[in-house]
Short mmCIF file of C-alpha atoms in Angstrom, two decimals:
data_model
loop_
_atom_site.label_atom_id
_atom_site.label_comp_id
_atom_site.label_asym_id
_atom_site.label_seq_id
_atom_site.Cartn_x
_atom_site.Cartn_y
_atom_site.Cartn_z
CA UNK J 196 -36.74 -58.20 51.15
CA UNK J 197 -33.10 -56.94 50.10
CA UNK J 198 -32.28 -53.49 51.27
CA UNK J 199 -29.73 -52.18 49.20
CA UNK J 200 -27.68 -49.00 50.57
CA UNK J 201 -24.94 -46.66 49.36
CA UNK J 202 -22.96 -47.58 46.14
CA UNK J 203 -24.32 -50.62 44.19
CA UNK J 204 -20.98 -50.89 42.14
CA UNK J 205 -18.24 -53.59 41.38
CA UNK J 206 -16.83 -53.28 44.85
CA UNK J 207 -20.54 -53.79 46.23
CA UNK J 208 -21.00 -56.86 44.09
CA UNK J 209 -19.24 -59.15 46.31
CA UNK J 210 -20.91 -58.61 49.30
CA UNK J 211 -24.48 -58.37 47.31
CA UNK J 212 -24.23 -61.64 45.35
CA UNK J 213 -24.58 -63.92 48.14
CA UNK J 214 -27.62 -62.24 49.47
CA UNK J 215 -29.28 -61.95 46.41
CA UNK J 216 -28.43 -65.68 45.70
CA UNK J 217 -30.18 -66.55 48.61
CA UNK J 218 -33.42 -64.73 48.10
CA UNK J 219 -33.60 -65.89 44.84
CA UNK J 220 -33.02 -69.59 45.00
CA UNK J 221 -36.59 -70.73 46.39
CA UNK J 222 -39.19 -72.07 44.19
CA UNK J 223 -41.61 -69.54 43.66
CA UNK J 224 -40.04 -67.02 45.76
CA UNK J 225 -41.21 -63.39 45.81
CA UNK J 226 -38.39 -60.90 46.21
CA UNK J 227 -38.50 -57.10 46.85
CA UNK J 228 -35.51 -54.74 46.44
CA UNK J 229 -35.54 -51.66 47.93
CA UNK J 230 -33.48 -49.19 46.06
CA UNK J 231 -34.31 -45.97 48.08
CA UNK J 232 -31.18 -45.64 49.91
CA UNK J 233 -28.86 -46.07 47.01
CA UNK J 234 -26.63 -43.14 45.85
CA UNK J 235 -25.10 -44.80 43.13
CA UNK J 236 -25.91 -47.75 40.69
CA UNK J 237 -23.38 -48.47 37.90
CA UNK J 238 -23.30 -51.28 35.08
CA UNK J 239 -22.51 -53.63 37.95
CA UNK J 240 -25.66 -53.05 40.05
CA UNK J 241 -27.79 -53.06 36.88
CA UNK J 242 -26.07 -56.43 35.97
CA UNK J 243 -27.11 -57.70 39.34
CA UNK J 244 -30.54 -56.49 39.11
CA UNK J 245 -30.78 -58.59 35.76
CA UNK J 246 -29.34 -61.33 37.23
CA UNK J 247 -31.85 -61.55 40.09
CA UNK J 248 -34.50 -61.31 37.72
CA UNK J 249 -33.10 -64.12 35.74
CA UNK J 250 -32.92 -66.28 38.91
CA UNK J 251 -36.50 -65.51 40.01
CA UNK J 252 -37.84 -66.48 36.43
CA UNK J 253 -35.93 -69.81 36.49
CA UNK J 254 -37.64 -70.31 40.08
CA UNK J 255 -41.22 -69.18 38.62
CA UNK J 256 -41.14 -66.53 41.32
CA UNK J 257 -41.74 -62.49 41.40
CA UNK J 258 -39.12 -59.97 41.69
CA UNK J 259 -40.28 -55.96 42.33
CA UNK J 260 -38.18 -53.17 43.02
CA UNK J 261 -39.04 -50.08 44.91
CA UNK J 262 -36.86 -47.06 43.90
CA UNK J 263 -37.40 -43.08 44.13
CA UNK J 264 -34.21 -41.79 43.08
CA UNK J 265 -34.32 -39.64 40.07
CA UNK J 266 -31.08 -40.47 38.78
CA UNK J 267 -31.19 -44.13 39.73
CA UNK J 268 -34.91 -44.12 38.03
CA UNK J 269 -33.34 -42.70 34.68
CA UNK J 270 -30.94 -45.44 34.55
CA UNK J 271 -33.35 -47.95 35.00
CA UNK J 272 -35.53 -46.34 32.07
CA UNK J 273 -32.50 -45.94 29.76
CA UNK J 274 -31.07 -49.53 29.98
CA UNK J 275 -34.77 -50.72 29.43
CA UNK J 276 -34.55 -52.59 32.74
CA UNK J 277 -37.72 -50.43 34.09
CA UNK J 278 -39.61 -52.42 31.38
CA UNK J 279 -38.63 -55.58 33.02
CA UNK J 280 -38.99 -54.60 36.43
CA UNK J 281 -40.97 -51.63 36.90
CA UNK J 282 -39.98 -49.69 40.22
CA UNK J 283 -42.88 -48.72 42.33
CA UNK J 284 -42.38 -45.47 44.63
CA UNK J 285 -43.07 -47.32 48.13
CA UNK J 286 -42.40 -50.71 49.80
CA UNK J 287 -46.35 -51.03 50.22
CA UNK J 288 -46.81 -50.26 46.40
CA UNK J 289 -44.06 -52.94 45.52
CA UNK J 290 -45.83 -55.79 47.99
CA UNK J 291 -49.29 -55.11 46.53
CA UNK J 292 -48.28 -55.92 43.23
CA UNK J 293 -49.67 -59.06 41.83
CA UNK J 294 -47.46 -62.35 41.41
CA UNK J 295 -46.04 -61.14 37.62
CA UNK J 296 -45.96 -63.07 34.50
CA UNK J 297 -42.77 -61.97 33.40
CA UNK J 298 -42.60 -61.69 29.71
CA UNK J 299 -39.23 -62.33 27.48
CA UNK J 300 -36.15 -60.22 27.73
#
C-alpha cells in the first residue's frame, strides 16, 4: 500500500516515482494507493496514477485507489480516471476488491 499525503504535484513527483515504481514492478502485484490524506492533486498527480496503472497492467496485477475527498473525486471523474481506477471510500473496501481485469484505455 502507498499512502500519498499533502500535495501531489510536479514537485512531489520526484519523490513519489521511486516508491511507485518499486510497488508496481513485481509480476501480478496488487497495489493500493491511499489518497485520503491528499490535499491537492494536479495533472502531474493524475499522470502518476495513470503511469502506475500502466505499469500494473504490464505486470498483470491490479491497482486500487482509496479516496474520499470531494475535490479529488471530482478531478478523477472529470478526467475519466475514475472509470479506469474506481476509487473506494475505505482501505477495507479497496482490499476487498477482486483482482480486476482492466479494460482498454
